[in-house]
Coordinates of C-alpha atoms and ligand atoms in Angstrom, one line a residue:
Chain A
X20 CA -27.1 43.5 4.4
X21 CA -30.5 44.2 2.5
X22 CA -31.3 40.5 1.9
X23 CA -29.7 37.3 2.7
X24 CA -28.0 35.7 0.0
X25 CA -27.8 31.8 0.0
X26 CA -25.2 31.3 -3.1
X27 CA -21.8 29.9 -2.4
X28 CA -19.3 30.7 -4.7
X29 CA -16.7 28.2 -6.3
X30 CA -13.5 29.0 -7.7
X31 CA -12.2 26.9 -10.8
X32 CA -8.8 26.2 -11.4
X33 CA -9.6 26.0 -15.2
X34 CA -6.8 25.1 -17.5
X35 CA -3.8 26.1 -15.1
X36 CA -1.0 24.4 -15.8
X37 CA 2.2 23.8 -13.4
X38 CA 5.3 22.4 -15.4
X39 CA 7.8 20.2 -13.7
X40 CA 11.1 18.6 -14.6
X41 CA 12.0 15.6 -13.0
X42 CA 15.5 13.6 -13.1
X43 CA 15.5 9.9 -13.3
X44 CA 19.0 9.8 -12.1
X45 CA 21.9 7.5 -13.4
X46 CA 20.3 4.1 -13.2
X47 CA 16.7 5.3 -13.9
X48 CA 17.9 6.9 -17.0
X49 CA 20.1 3.8 -18.1
X50 CA 16.9 1.8 -17.6
X51 CA 14.9 4.2 -19.8
X52 CA 17.2 4.6 -22.5
X53 CA 17.8 0.7 -23.0
X54 CA 13.9 0.5 -23.1
X55 CA 14.0 3.2 -25.9
X56 CA 17.1 2.0 -27.7
X57 CA 17.2 -1.6 -27.5
X58 CA 13.6 -2.8 -26.0
X59 CA 15.5 -4.1 -23.2
X60 CA 15.0 -4.0 -19.4
X61 CA 17.8 -4.0 -16.8
X62 CA 18.2 -3.7 -13.2
X63 CA 20.6 -3.0 -10.9
X64 CA 21.8 -5.5 -8.2
X65 CA 22.7 -5.0 -4.7
X66 CA 26.5 -6.2 -3.9
X67 CA 25.3 -7.3 -0.5
X68 CA 22.2 -9.2 -0.4
X69 CA 22.2 -9.8 -4.4
X70 CA 18.5 -8.6 -4.7
X71 CA 18.1 -7.1 -8.5
X72 CA 16.0 -3.9 -8.3
X73 CA 13.7 -2.9 -11.1
X74 CA 12.6 -0.2 -11.4
X75 CA 16.3 0.9 -10.8
X76 CA 17.7 2.6 -7.9
X77 CA 21.0 3.4 -6.4
X78 CA 20.5 2.2 -3.0
X79 CA 19.2 -1.2 -1.2
X80 CA 16.9 -0.1 1.8
X81 CA 17.6 -3.1 4.0
X82 CA 21.4 -3.1 3.1
X83 CA 21.9 0.6 2.9
X84 CA 24.8 0.0 0.4
X85 CA 25.3 1.9 -2.9
X86 CA 24.2 -0.1 -5.8
X87 CA 26.5 -0.4 -9.0
X88 CA 26.0 -3.4 -10.9
X89 CA 23.6 -3.2 -13.7
X90 CA 22.3 -6.6 -14.9
X91 CA 20.0 -7.5 -18.0
X92 CA 16.3 -8.9 -16.9
X93 CA 13.9 -10.6 -19.1
X94 CA 10.8 -8.6 -20.9
X95 CA 9.0 -11.6 -19.8
X96 CA 7.7 -12.4 -16.5
X97 CA 4.9 -13.4 -14.3
X98 CA 1.6 -11.7 -12.8
X99 CA 2.0 -10.9 -8.9
X100 CA -1.6 -9.4 -8.6
X101 CA -3.6 -7.6 -10.8
X102 CA -6.7 -5.6 -11.2
X103 CA -9.3 -4.4 -13.8
X104 CA -9.8 -0.7 -13.7
X105 CA -13.5 0.3 -14.4
X106 CA -13.8 3.8 -12.9
X107 CA -12.9 6.8 -15.3
X108 CA -10.6 9.6 -13.9
X109 CA -8.6 12.2 -15.5
X110 CA -4.8 11.1 -15.7
X111 CA -3.1 14.2 -13.8
X112 CA -0.1 13.5 -16.1
X113 CA -1.8 14.0 -19.4
X114 CA -5.1 15.9 -18.5
X115 CA -6.7 13.2 -20.3
X116 CA -9.6 10.7 -19.1
X117 CA -8.1 7.0 -18.6
X118 CA -9.7 4.8 -21.3
X119 CA -11.4 2.5 -19.1
X120 CA -11.8 -0.5 -18.6
X121 CA -8.2 -1.7 -18.3
X122 CA -6.5 -4.4 -16.8
X123 CA -3.0 -3.6 -14.8
X124 CA -0.9 -5.8 -13.2
X125 CA 2.1 -5.8 -10.6
X126 CA 4.7 -8.0 -12.8
X127 CA 7.7 -9.8 -11.9
X128 CA 10.2 -9.8 -14.7
X129 CA 12.3 -12.8 -14.8
X130 CA 15.5 -12.0 -13.4
X131 CA 14.3 -9.2 -11.1
X132 CA 13.5 -9.2 -7.3
X133 CA 11.2 -6.3 -7.1
X134 CA 8.2 -5.8 -9.4
X135 CA 6.8 -2.9 -11.8
X136 CA 3.2 -1.8 -12.7
X137 CA 1.9 -2.2 -16.1
X138 CA -1.0 -2.7 -18.2
X139 CA -2.4 -5.6 -19.6
X140 CA -3.9 -6.6 -23.1
X141 CA -7.1 -8.1 -21.4
X142 CA -9.9 -6.7 -19.4
X143 CA -11.9 -9.9 -18.1
X144 CA -10.7 -10.5 -14.8
X145 CA -11.7 -14.2 -15.1
X146 CA -9.3 -14.5 -17.7
X147 CA -6.0 -13.3 -15.8
X148 CA -4.8 -15.4 -13.3
X149 CA -2.1 -14.6 -10.2
X150 CA 1.3 -16.3 -11.6
X151 CA 0.5 -16.0 -15.3
X152 CA 3.0 -15.5 -17.8
X153 CA 3.3 -12.1 -19.8
X154 CA 5.6 -10.7 -22.0
X155 CA 6.3 -6.9 -22.7
X156 CA 4.8 -5.5 -26.1
X157 CA 6.9 -2.5 -27.3
X158 CA 5.3 0.8 -29.3
X159 CA 6.9 1.7 -32.5
X160 CA 7.7 5.5 -31.2
X161 CA 9.6 5.3 -28.0
X162 CA 10.4 8.3 -26.0
X163 CA 12.4 6.9 -22.8
X164 CA 9.2 6.2 -20.6
X165 CA 7.6 3.2 -19.2
X166 CA 5.0 3.9 -21.7
X167 CA 7.4 2.9 -24.3
X168 CA 6.0 -0.7 -23.2
X169 CA 2.4 -0.3 -24.7
X170 CA 1.2 -3.4 -22.4
X171 CA 2.0 -7.2 -21.3
X172 CA 0.5 -9.6 -23.4
X173 CA -0.8 -12.5 -21.5
X174 CA 1.1 -15.8 -22.8
X175 CA -0.6 -19.4 -22.7
X176 CA -4.1 -18.0 -23.4
Chain B
X7 CA 12.6 10.1 31.3
X8 CA 9.6 11.7 29.3
X9 CA 6.1 12.3 30.4
X10 CA 3.1 10.2 30.4
X11 CA 0.3 11.6 28.1
X12 CA -3.2 11.6 27.8
X13 CA -6.0 12.8 25.5
X14 CA -8.2 15.4 27.3
X15 CA -10.6 16.8 24.7
X16 CA -12.0 16.2 21.6
X17 CA -13.7 18.0 18.7
X18 CA -15.0 17.1 15.1
X19 CA -17.1 18.4 12.7
X20 CA -20.1 16.6 11.1
X21 CA -18.5 14.7 8.4
X22 CA -20.3 15.6 5.1
X23 CA -19.7 14.8 1.1
X24 CA -19.1 18.6 0.5
X25 CA -18.9 21.8 2.8
X26 CA -19.0 24.7 0.3
X27 CA -20.4 26.9 3.2
X28 CA -16.6 27.0 4.6
X29 CA -12.9 27.4 3.5
X30 CA -10.3 25.5 4.8
X31 CA -9.6 27.5 7.9
X32 CA -13.2 28.0 8.7
X33 CA -13.7 24.2 8.8
X34 CA -10.4 23.6 10.9
X35 CA -11.9 26.2 13.3
X36 CA -15.1 24.4 13.7
X37 CA -13.2 21.5 15.2
X38 CA -10.8 23.2 17.1
X39 CA -13.5 25.5 18.9
X40 CA -15.4 22.1 19.6
X41 CA -12.0 20.4 21.1
X42 CA -11.0 23.3 23.2
X43 CA -14.6 23.8 24.8
X44 CA -14.7 20.1 25.2
X45 CA -11.4 20.2 27.3
X46 CA -12.8 23.4 29.2
X47 CA -9.8 25.6 28.2
X48 CA -9.3 28.4 25.8
X49 CA -6.7 28.9 23.0
X50 CA -4.1 30.7 25.3
X51 CA -3.8 27.5 27.2
X52 CA -2.3 25.6 24.3
X53 CA 1.2 25.5 24.0
X54 CA 1.8 24.1 20.6
X55 CA -0.2 22.8 17.7
X56 CA 0.1 20.1 15.0
X57 CA -1.6 20.1 11.9
X58 CA -2.1 17.6 9.1
X59 CA -3.6 17.2 5.5
X60 CA -2.5 16.2 2.2
X61 CA -2.6 20.1 1.1
X62 CA -2.1 18.7 -2.6
X63 CA -5.9 17.6 -2.4
X64 CA -7.1 21.0 -2.1
X65 CA -4.1 22.5 -3.8
X66 CA -3.6 25.2 -1.2
X67 CA -0.1 24.6 0.4
X68 CA 0.8 25.7 4.0
X69 CA -1.9 25.2 5.9
X70 CA 0.3 25.7 8.9
X71 CA 0.6 29.4 7.9
X72 CA -2.7 30.3 6.5
X73 CA -4.9 28.6 8.9
X74 CA -3.5 30.1 12.3
X75 CA -6.3 32.4 12.9
X76 CA -8.6 29.3 12.7
X77 CA -6.3 26.9 14.2
X78 CA -5.5 28.9 17.4
X79 CA -1.9 28.6 16.3
X80 CA -1.6 32.4 16.2
X81 CA 1.8 33.5 17.4
X82 CA 2.4 29.8 18.8
X83 CA 4.7 26.9 17.4
X84 CA 3.0 25.0 14.9
X85 CA 4.4 22.0 12.4
X86 CA 2.3 20.6 9.4
X87 CA 2.8 16.6 9.1
X88 CA 1.6 15.1 5.5
X89 CA 2.0 11.3 5.4
X90 CA -1.0 10.2 3.1
X91 CA -3.6 7.8 4.9
X92 CA -1.9 8.1 7.9
X93 CA -1.6 12.0 8.1
X94 CA -4.2 12.2 11.1
X95 CA -2.4 9.4 13.2
X96 CA 0.9 11.0 12.4
X97 CA -0.5 14.2 13.8
X98 CA -1.5 12.4 16.7
X99 CA 1.8 10.6 17.3
X100 CA 3.8 14.2 17.1
X101 CA 1.4 15.8 19.4
X102 CA 2.3 12.9 21.9
X103 CA 6.1 13.2 21.1
X104 CA 5.7 17.1 21.9
X105 CA 3.9 16.4 25.5
X106 CA 6.1 13.4 26.2
X107 CA 9.0 15.1 25.7
X108 CA 8.6 17.6 28.6
X109 CA 8.7 20.7 26.4
X110 CA 4.8 21.2 26.0
X111 CA 2.1 20.6 28.7
X112 CA -0.9 21.2 26.1
X113 CA -0.6 20.4 22.4
X114 CA -3.6 20.7 20.0
X115 CA -3.6 18.0 17.2
X116 CA -5.7 19.0 14.0
X117 CA -6.4 16.9 11.0
X118 CA -8.7 18.0 8.3
X119 CA -9.3 17.5 4.5
X120 CA -11.9 19.0 1.6
X121 CA -12.0 16.3 -0.4
X122 CA -14.7 17.7 -2.3
X123 CA -12.1 20.3 -3.6
X124 CA -10.4 18.1 -6.4
X125 CA -10.4 14.6 -7.9
X126 CA -9.4 12.6 -5.3
X127 CA -7.9 9.7 -7.6
X128 CA -6.1 12.5 -9.5
X129 CA -4.2 13.9 -6.3
X130 CA -3.4 10.6 -5.2
X131 CA -1.1 9.9 -8.3
X132 CA 0.5 13.1 -8.1
X133 CA 1.8 11.7 -4.4
X134 CA 3.8 9.2 -6.4
X135 CA 6.8 8.8 -8.7
X136 CA 6.6 10.7 -12.2
X137 CA 8.6 7.5 -13.8
X138 CA 7.6 4.7 -12.3
X139 CA 4.3 4.8 -10.8
X140 CA 2.3 7.4 -12.5
X141 CA 2.1 6.5 -15.9
X142 CA 0.1 3.3 -14.6
X143 CA -0.7 3.9 -11.0
X144 CA -4.7 4.3 -10.9
X145 CA -4.8 5.7 -7.5
X146 CA -6.2 4.3 -3.9
X147 CA -8.9 2.1 -5.3
X148 CA -7.1 0.4 -7.8
X149 CA -4.0 0.2 -5.5
X150 CA -6.2 -1.3 -3.1
X151 CA -7.8 -3.9 -5.6
X152 CA -4.3 -5.4 -6.2
X153 CA -3.8 -5.9 -2.7
X154 CA -7.3 -7.3 -2.7
X155 CA -6.5 -10.0 -5.6
X156 CA -3.3 -11.0 -3.8
X157 CA -4.9 -11.5 -0.5
X158 CA -7.7 -13.6 -2.0
X159 CA -5.2 -15.5 -3.7
X160 CA -3.0 -16.2 -0.9
X161 CA -5.9 -16.7 1.8
X162 CA -8.8 -18.1 -0.4
X163 CA -11.0 -15.3 1.0
X164 CA -13.9 -14.2 -1.1
X165 CA -15.7 -10.9 -2.4
X166 CA -18.4 -12.0 0.2
X167 CA -16.2 -12.4 3.0
X168 CA -15.2 -8.6 2.2
X169 CA -19.1 -7.6 1.9
X170 CA -19.5 -8.6 5.6
X171 CA -17.1 -6.1 6.6
X172 CA -18.7 -3.0 4.4
X173 CA -22.2 -4.0 6.0
X174 CA -20.8 -4.0 9.4
X175 CA -18.9 -0.5 9.2
X176 CA -22.2 1.4 7.6
X177 CA -24.5 -0.4 10.2
X178 CA -22.3 0.9 12.9
X179 CA -22.3 4.4 11.2
X180 CA -26.0 4.5 11.8
X181 CA -24.9 5.0 15.8
X182 CA -22.8 7.9 14.9
X183 CA -24.5 11.5 14.3
X184 CA -20.8 12.7 13.0
X185 CA -20.6 9.7 10.2
X186 CA -20.7 10.8 6.6
X187 CA -22.8 7.9 5.3
X188 CA -25.9 6.7 7.1
X189 CA -26.9 3.8 4.8
X190 CA -28.2 0.7 5.7
X191 CA -26.8 -2.1 3.1
X192 CA -27.0 -5.6 2.9
X193 CA -24.7 -8.1 1.6
X194 CA -26.4 -8.3 -1.8
X195 CA -26.4 -4.7 -1.9
X196 CA -22.5 -4.8 -1.7
X197 CA -22.2 -7.6 -3.8
X198 CA -24.5 -5.9 -6.4
X199 CA -23.1 -2.7 -6.6
X200 CA -20.7 -2.0 -9.9
X201 CA -17.2 -3.0 -10.0
X202 CA -14.6 0.1 -9.6
X203 CA -11.7 -1.8 -10.2
X204 CA -12.1 -5.5 -9.8
X205 CA -12.4 -7.1 -7.2
X206 CA -13.2 -4.2 -5.3
X207 CA -16.9 -2.7 -5.8
X208 CA -18.6 0.6 -4.8
X209 CA -20.0 -0.8 -1.8
X210 CA -16.3 -1.8 -0.7
X211 CA -15.0 1.8 -0.7
X212 CA -15.1 4.5 1.5
X213 CA -16.4 7.8 0.3
X214 CA -14.7 11.1 -0.2
X215 CA -15.5 13.4 2.6
X216 CA -15.0 17.1 3.9
X217 CA -14.1 17.2 7.8
X218 CA -11.9 18.2 10.4
X219 CA -11.1 16.7 14.0
X220 CA -8.9 18.1 17.0
X221 CA -7.6 16.5 19.8
X222 CA -6.2 18.0 22.9
X223 CA -3.0 16.1 24.4
X224 CA -1.7 16.8 28.1
X225 CA 1.0 15.6 30.3
X226 CA 0.4 13.6 33.6
X227 CA 1.4 17.0 35.2
X228 CA -1.8 19.0 34.3
X229 CA -4.2 16.1 33.7
X230 CA -6.1 17.0 36.7
X231 CA -7.1 20.3 35.2
X232 CA -9.6 18.8 32.9
X233 CA -13.3 17.7 33.2
X234 CA -13.0 14.3 31.8
X235 CA -11.3 10.8 32.6
X236 CA -7.9 11.3 30.8
X237 CA -7.4 8.6 27.9
X238 CA -3.7 7.8 28.0
X239 CA -1.6 6.7 25.5
X240 CA 0.0 3.6 26.3
X241 CA 2.6 3.1 23.4
X242 CA 2.7 4.0 19.7
X243 CA 4.6 2.6 16.5
X244 CA 4.9 3.3 13.0
X245 CA 6.5 1.2 10.2
X246 CA 7.0 2.2 6.5
X247 CA 7.9 -0.1 3.5
X248 CA 8.1 1.0 0.2
X249 CA 9.8 3.1 -2.5
X250 CA 7.5 2.8 -5.5
X251 CA 4.1 1.6 -5.3
X252 CA 5.0 -2.0 -7.0
X253 CA 7.3 -2.6 -3.8
X254 CA 5.1 -3.3 -1.2
X255 CA 3.8 -6.6 -3.1
X256 CA 7.4 -8.4 -2.2
X257 CA 6.5 -8.3 1.1
X258 CA 2.6 -9.1 0.2
X259 CA 1.6 -5.6 0.9
X260 CA 0.5 -6.4 4.5
X261 CA 3.6 -6.6 6.6
X262 CA 3.8 -3.3 7.8
X263 CA 0.5 -3.8 9.3
X264 CA 1.8 -6.6 11.3
X265 CA 5.1 -5.1 12.6
X266 CA 3.8 -2.0 14.2
X267 CA 0.9 -3.9 16.1
X268 CA 3.3 -6.6 17.4
X269 CA 5.7 -3.5 18.6
X270 CA 3.0 -1.8 20.6
X271 CA 1.8 -5.2 22.2
X272 CA 5.4 -6.1 23.1
X273 CA 5.9 -2.8 25.0
X274 CA 2.3 -2.7 26.7
X275 CA 2.5 -6.9 27.4
X276 CA -0.6 -7.5 25.4
X277 CA -0.8 -11.4 24.4
X278 CA -3.9 -12.0 23.4
X279 CA -5.2 -8.9 21.7
X280 CA -8.6 -10.1 20.6
X281 CA -9.5 -10.3 24.2
X282 CA -7.1 -7.8 26.0
X283 CA -8.4 -5.1 23.5
X284 CA -11.9 -3.8 24.2
X285 CA -12.8 -1.9 21.1
X286 CA -10.5 -1.1 17.8
X287 CA -10.9 1.8 15.6
X288 CA -9.1 0.8 12.6
X289 CA -8.1 2.8 9.4
X290 CA -10.0 0.3 7.1
X291 CA -10.4 2.0 4.0
X292 CA -11.8 -0.5 2.1
X293 CA -13.6 -4.0 2.8
X294 CA -10.7 -6.2 2.4
X295 CA -8.5 -4.4 4.7
X296 CA -11.4 -5.5 7.7
X297 CA -10.3 -9.2 6.8
X298 CA -6.5 -9.1 6.6
X299 CA -6.2 -6.5 9.1
X300 CA -7.8 -8.9 11.9
X301 CA -5.0 -11.3 10.9
X302 CA -2.1 -8.3 10.8
X303 CA -3.4 -7.3 14.4
X304 CA -2.9 -10.5 15.7
X305 CA -6.8 -11.2 16.2
X306 CA -6.7 -14.3 14.5
X307 CA -4.4 -16.4 12.2
X308 CA -3.3 -16.1 8.9
X309 CA -6.4 -16.5 6.5
X310 CA -8.6 -16.4 9.6
X311 CA -10.1 -12.8 9.2
X312 CA -13.4 -14.0 7.0
X313 CA -14.3 -16.5 9.8
X314 CA -13.5 -14.0 12.6
X315 CA -15.7 -11.1 10.9
X316 CA -18.3 -13.5 10.0
X317 CA -18.6 -14.8 13.8
X318 CA -19.6 -11.3 14.7
X319 CA -16.6 -10.9 17.3
X320 CA -16.1 -7.8 15.9
X321 CA -19.6 -6.5 15.9
X322 CA -21.1 -4.2 18.6
X323 CA -21.7 -6.8 21.6
X324 CA -18.8 -9.1 20.2
X325 CA -15.4 -9.9 21.6
X326 CA -14.1 -6.8 20.4
X327 CA -16.2 -4.4 18.3
X328 CA -14.1 -2.9 15.4
X329 CA -15.2 0.7 14.3
X330 CA -18.3 1.5 16.5
X331 CA -18.1 4.8 14.8
X332 CA -18.7 3.4 11.1
X333 CA -14.9 4.1 10.7
X334 CA -13.3 5.0 7.3
X335 CA -15.7 3.4 4.8
X336 CA -18.3 5.8 6.5
X337 CA -16.4 8.9 6.5
X338 CA -13.0 9.8 4.9
X339 CA -11.9 13.2 5.2
X340 CA -8.3 11.9 4.6
X341 CA -6.1 14.0 6.9
X342 CA -8.8 13.9 9.5
X343 CA -9.4 10.2 9.3
X344 CA -6.6 8.8 11.5
X345 CA -7.3 11.4 14.4
X346 CA -11.1 10.6 14.1
X347 CA -9.8 7.1 15.1
X348 CA -7.8 8.2 18.2
X349 CA -10.8 10.7 19.2
X350 CA -13.3 7.7 18.8
X351 CA -11.0 5.5 21.1
X352 CA -10.6 8.5 23.5
X353 CA -14.5 8.9 23.7
X354 CA -14.9 5.3 24.2
X355 CA -12.3 4.9 27.1
X356 CA -13.8 8.2 28.9
X357 CA -17.6 6.5 28.2
X358 CA -18.9 9.5 26.1
X359 CA -19.2 7.5 23.1
X360 CA -23.0 7.9 23.2
X361 CA -25.2 5.3 21.1
X362 CA -22.0 4.0 19.7
X363 CA -20.4 3.3 23.1
X364 CA -18.8 0.0 24.1
X365 CA -19.3 -0.9 27.7
X366 CA -16.5 -0.7 30.1
X367 CA -13.6 0.1 27.9
X368 CA -10.1 -0.1 29.4
X369 CA -8.0 -0.6 26.5
X370 CA -8.5 0.7 23.0
X371 CA -6.5 0.5 19.6
X372 CA -6.1 3.2 16.8
X373 CA -4.5 2.6 13.5
X374 CA -3.6 4.7 10.6
X375 CA -3.1 3.0 7.2
X376 CA -1.6 4.9 4.2
X377 CA -1.8 4.1 0.6
X378 CA 1.8 3.4 0.5
X379 CA 1.4 0.8 3.0
X380 CA 2.6 2.9 6.1
X381 CA 1.3 1.7 9.2
X382 CA 0.8 3.8 12.3
X383 CA -0.6 2.4 15.8
X384 CA -1.7 4.0 19.0
X385 CA -2.7 1.7 21.8
X386 CA -4.5 3.8 24.4
X387 CA -6.1 3.1 28.0
X388 CA -7.9 4.1 30.9
X389 CA -5.1 3.7 33.6
X390 CA -1.9 5.8 33.5
X391 CA 1.0 3.7 32.3
X392 CA 3.9 3.1 34.4
X393 CA 6.0 4.9 31.9
X394 CA 6.0 6.9 28.8
X395 CA 6.8 4.5 25.7
X396 CA 7.7 5.8 22.2
Ligands
LIG417 ZN1 21.0 -5.5 -0.4

């Protein structure tokens, strides 16, 4: 080559999209339709150990038996642990920047033995406590998604 | 009855924030050539290759196929493994299983990543369930922050306790020419760094790194062919516990980190790990893990992590130095990271770790830890074990 070139080329993936169509399964679908149509949470109970799984699933890992019994669980619960997200990033599900800061928590709904993730309506970590009571606030327009719950609101403020 | 297996050669690239001068295959080749040269063998001597990365981080799948010229796997058995943060240790364990089976005598393990080629948080989120995790889950930083909050709640540990780990790791990295970060941080620097996801601050987190590592595993039947002291695999274990990202907190997120070490200690007969293990290279992606892992590893009682770290027992010169290399908080090319822990333990046992050498290492502990709370543990030593142990 006549001259040494120092330029290093990068290729941008740009606006490329790869759409998927995922299956929620029978119990996942029941959970999401209950959320959408009735603003209710349901779980699935293990016939052997009695554990109530939310999010729902059709097998208990430790017992390795099929789960078939749907049970109602509350739209209230308590915070198991939490964080307040301050760093911005692009949500790969939407391609949009997440609106920071926001509180998010691992939540144990009353009647459930496993936990869900959800947003909190509080961004000051000093005002959020492990063990604090929370209640789901639903969206007006619901589509059959965890985001049919807008966030959980802190009770006892 | 299987074969006993030793690490007989290691190669690593300098870990850097970005390597635009190489593509994936070229980066892999740097580490592979270094490992083969270190072991004093050529590509022809390798019987099989195990390679790993998080291929959706680069968005180019099937590294096992497109890297064969660079990996040395041309016309040889190769398999790819992808297990999150544990990828590098999983690759090491699979290479160990290959050789221990007796079917292969010399197996090359490769771990690599070019984190600079995508947004790591977005890429990590796509590893998780689209219904139950992705709408809310905010990647590794926030997932670890949830763990930190729970750990502080349960034990009374503080953010300043965690800062001691962050400072130790960066101080140790100053001795490692291969480390990505070479910065002398103080406790105040860490405490004053901005919150990424409360209670986790910038100074508490690992960097995003481009890098590769390759390690040669050899059977007891051929270890004498190699120039260095064999670094034997004494026992390995792994434990997995989750379906969805919210599940592990039922078990306080921490238990897989305790079960796997207990299994290797039981297999080898380790009773007092802090005293009996001479050096530990641990997958600590953020500072709080450096507290609670002390407890999971049996280095102290539950809640004793902060006091142990503050005592200096895990510093260079302490009872069991942790991460003389600077660890994950100083370099995190994710697919390479776990394998680097194994490579560093081998160098320590062989007495070849340069300025980061711990004196007289006979027993070394390497761990991998996934964002999904998977735990891999490899116990390594200078003496050939009585028998191979799964
Ligand atoms: Zn069960």
